[in-house]
Amino acid sequence: TLGVPSTLSGQHVGVALIDSGLEMSSEFTGRVTAFYDFTNGQTKWTTSYSDGYGHGTHVAGTIGGSGARSSTPADYRGIAPGVKIIL
């Protein structure tokens, strides 16, 4: 309960998140526009989503989770559930 109005959607907004990655789920379907892997001293674009620590998924969910994995999605969505996510 962040006190953020439920009218915020985040549509037409892109959020770049530099964190531990993302475990892809129905919370983010169709909204991850790019995923870059910065591990091993390299930067490479990939479609192999992963989050070895879980922190990136947690942060992405707080920002833009849709609530799709909950039985009451409106109660457990992120602040702006319509944002495009770039990791």
PDB file of C-alpha atoms in Angstrom:
ATOM      1  CA  THR A   1       0.000   0.000   0.000  1.00  0.00           C
ATOM      2  CA  LEU A   2       2.057   2.846  -1.340  1.00  0.00           C
ATOM      3  CA  GLY A   3      -0.718   5.413  -1.501  1.00  0.00           C
ATOM      4  CA  VAL A   4      -0.308   5.703  -5.259  1.00  0.00           C
ATOM      5  CA  PRO A   5      -3.493   6.325  -7.234  1.00  0.00           C
ATOM      6  CA  SER A   6      -4.692   3.230  -9.085  1.00  0.00           C
ATOM      7  CA  THR A   7      -5.247   5.384 -12.173  1.00  0.00           C
ATOM      8  CA  LEU A   8      -1.526   5.355 -13.002  1.00  0.00           C
ATOM      9  CA  SER A   9      -0.779   2.881 -15.766  1.00  0.00           C
ATOM     10  CA  GLY A  10       2.644   3.768 -17.120  1.00  0.00           C
ATOM     11  CA  GLN A  11       1.539   3.230 -20.709  1.00  0.00           C
ATOM     12  CA  HIS A  12       3.833   4.931 -23.220  1.00  0.00           C
ATOM     13  CA  VAL A  13       6.620   4.944 -20.618  1.00  0.00           C
ATOM     14  CA  GLY A  14       9.811   2.895 -20.685  1.00  0.00           C
ATOM     15  CA  VAL A  15      11.757   2.097 -17.531  1.00  0.00           C
ATOM     16  CA  ALA A  16      15.399   1.010 -17.673  1.00  0.00           C
ATOM     17  CA  LEU A  17      16.327  -1.148 -14.715  1.00  0.00           C
ATOM     18  CA  ILE A  18      19.930  -2.077 -14.040  1.00  0.00           C
ATOM     19  CA  ASP A  19      19.831  -4.865 -11.492  1.00  0.00           C
ATOM     20  CA  SER A  20      20.381  -8.614 -11.161  1.00  0.00           C
ATOM     21  CA  GLY A  21      18.079  -9.554 -14.056  1.00  0.00           C
ATOM     22  CA  LEU A  22      14.485 -10.694 -14.458  1.00  0.00           C
ATOM     23  CA  GLU A  23      12.729 -14.009 -14.032  1.00  0.00           C
ATOM     24  CA  MET A  24      10.143 -13.825 -16.803  1.00  0.00           C
ATOM     25  CA  SER A  25       6.558 -14.489 -15.754  1.00  0.00           C
ATOM     26  CA  SER A  26       3.048 -13.462 -16.714  1.00  0.00           C
ATOM     27  CA  GLU A  27       3.613 -10.308 -14.631  1.00  0.00           C
ATOM     28  CA  PHE A  28       5.726  -8.870 -17.471  1.00  0.00           C
ATOM     29  CA  THR A  29       4.401 -10.587 -20.615  1.00  0.00           C
ATOM     30  CA  GLY A  30       4.762  -8.474 -23.737  1.00  0.00           C
ATOM     31  CA  ARG A  31       6.369  -5.563 -21.928  1.00  0.00           C
ATOM     32  CA  VAL A  32      10.077  -6.434 -21.749  1.00  0.00           C
ATOM     33  CA  THR A  33      11.504  -4.590 -24.739  1.00  0.00           C
ATOM     34  CA  ALA A  34      15.190  -5.402 -24.206  1.00  0.00           C
ATOM     35  CA  PHE A  35      17.324  -7.497 -21.895  1.00  0.00           C
ATOM     36  CA  TYR A  36      21.050  -6.961 -21.583  1.00  0.00           C
ATOM     37  CA  ASP A  37      23.442  -9.190 -19.673  1.00  0.00           C
ATOM     38  CA  PHE A  38      26.303  -7.277 -18.040  1.00  0.00           C
ATOM     39  CA  THR A  39      27.924 -10.300 -16.378  1.00  0.00           C
ATOM     40  CA  ASN A  40      31.411 -11.649 -17.000  1.00  0.00           C
ATOM     41  CA  GLY A  41      32.761  -8.231 -18.010  1.00  0.00           C
ATOM     42  CA  GLN A  42      30.669  -8.128 -21.175  1.00  0.00           C
ATOM     43  CA  THR A  43      27.545  -6.379 -22.378  1.00  0.00           C
ATOM     44  CA  LYS A  44      25.334  -8.441 -24.628  1.00  0.00           C
ATOM     45  CA  TRP A  45      21.723  -8.392 -25.715  1.00  0.00           C
ATOM     46  CA  THR A  46      19.926 -11.663 -24.979  1.00  0.00           C
ATOM     47  CA  THR A  47      16.505 -13.267 -24.830  1.00  0.00           C
ATOM     48  CA  SER A  48      17.572 -15.682 -22.086  1.00  0.00           C
ATOM     49  CA  TYR A  49      15.953 -13.942 -19.145  1.00  0.00           C
ATOM     50  CA  SER A  50      17.341 -14.863 -15.754  1.00  0.00           C
ATOM     51  CA  ASP A  51      17.754 -13.420 -12.287  1.00  0.00           C
ATOM     52  CA  GLY A  52      20.295 -15.275 -10.191  1.00  0.00           C
ATOM     53  CA  TYR A  53      19.522 -13.242  -7.079  1.00  0.00           C
ATOM     54  CA  GLY A  54      15.826 -12.336  -7.413  1.00  0.00           C
ATOM     55  CA  HIS A  55      16.358  -8.684  -6.615  1.00  0.00           C
ATOM     56  CA  GLY A  56      15.811  -7.429 -10.176  1.00  0.00           C
ATOM     57  CA  THR A  57      12.530  -9.336 -10.417  1.00  0.00           C
ATOM     58  CA  HIS A  58      11.428  -7.876  -7.082  1.00  0.00           C
ATOM     59  CA  VAL A  59      12.227  -4.319  -8.174  1.00  0.00           C
ATOM     60  CA  ALA A  60      10.635  -4.791 -11.619  1.00  0.00           C
ATOM     61  CA  GLY A  61       7.490  -6.120  -9.935  1.00  0.00           C
ATOM     62  CA  THR A  62       7.286  -3.121  -7.618  1.00  0.00           C
ATOM     63  CA  ILE A  63       7.644  -0.778 -10.574  1.00  0.00           C
ATOM     64  CA  GLY A  64       5.533  -2.529 -13.187  1.00  0.00           C
ATOM     65  CA  GLY A  65       4.167  -5.914 -12.157  1.00  0.00           C
ATOM     66  CA  SER A  66       0.704  -6.508 -13.607  1.00  0.00           C
ATOM     67  CA  GLY A  67      -0.574  -8.588 -10.689  1.00  0.00           C
ATOM     68  CA  ALA A  68      -1.337 -11.419 -13.134  1.00  0.00           C
ATOM     69  CA  ARG A  69      -0.005 -14.107 -10.798  1.00  0.00           C
ATOM     70  CA  SER A  70      -2.327 -13.056  -7.977  1.00  0.00           C
ATOM     71  CA  SER A  71      -5.936 -14.093  -7.439  1.00  0.00           C
ATOM     72  CA  THR A  72      -6.676 -10.377  -6.932  1.00  0.00           C
ATOM     73  CA  PRO A  73      -4.435  -8.608  -9.492  1.00  0.00           C
ATOM     74  CA  ALA A  74      -5.575  -5.084  -8.635  1.00  0.00           C
ATOM     75  CA  ASP A  75      -4.358  -5.579  -5.076  1.00  0.00           C
ATOM     76  CA  TYR A  76      -0.891  -6.822  -6.035  1.00  0.00           C
ATOM     77  CA  ARG A  77       0.112  -4.880  -9.121  1.00  0.00           C
ATOM     78  CA  GLY A  78       3.101  -2.593  -9.380  1.00  0.00           C
ATOM     79  CA  ILE A  79       2.999   1.185  -9.326  1.00  0.00           C
ATOM     80  CA  ALA A  80       2.706   1.449 -13.122  1.00  0.00           C
ATOM     81  CA  PRO A  81       1.606  -1.930 -14.518  1.00  0.00           C
ATOM     82  CA  GLY A  82       1.674  -0.821 -18.143  1.00  0.00           C
ATOM     83  CA  VAL A  83       5.309   0.324 -18.418  1.00  0.00           C
ATOM     84  CA  LYS A  84       7.717  -1.146 -20.941  1.00  0.00           C
ATOM     85  CA  ILE A  85      10.697  -2.659 -19.139  1.00  0.00           C
ATOM     86  CA  ILE A  86      14.295  -2.556 -20.323  1.00  0.00           C
ATOM     87  CA  LEU A  87      16.806  -4.552 -18.326  1.00  0.00           C
TER      88      LEU A  87
END
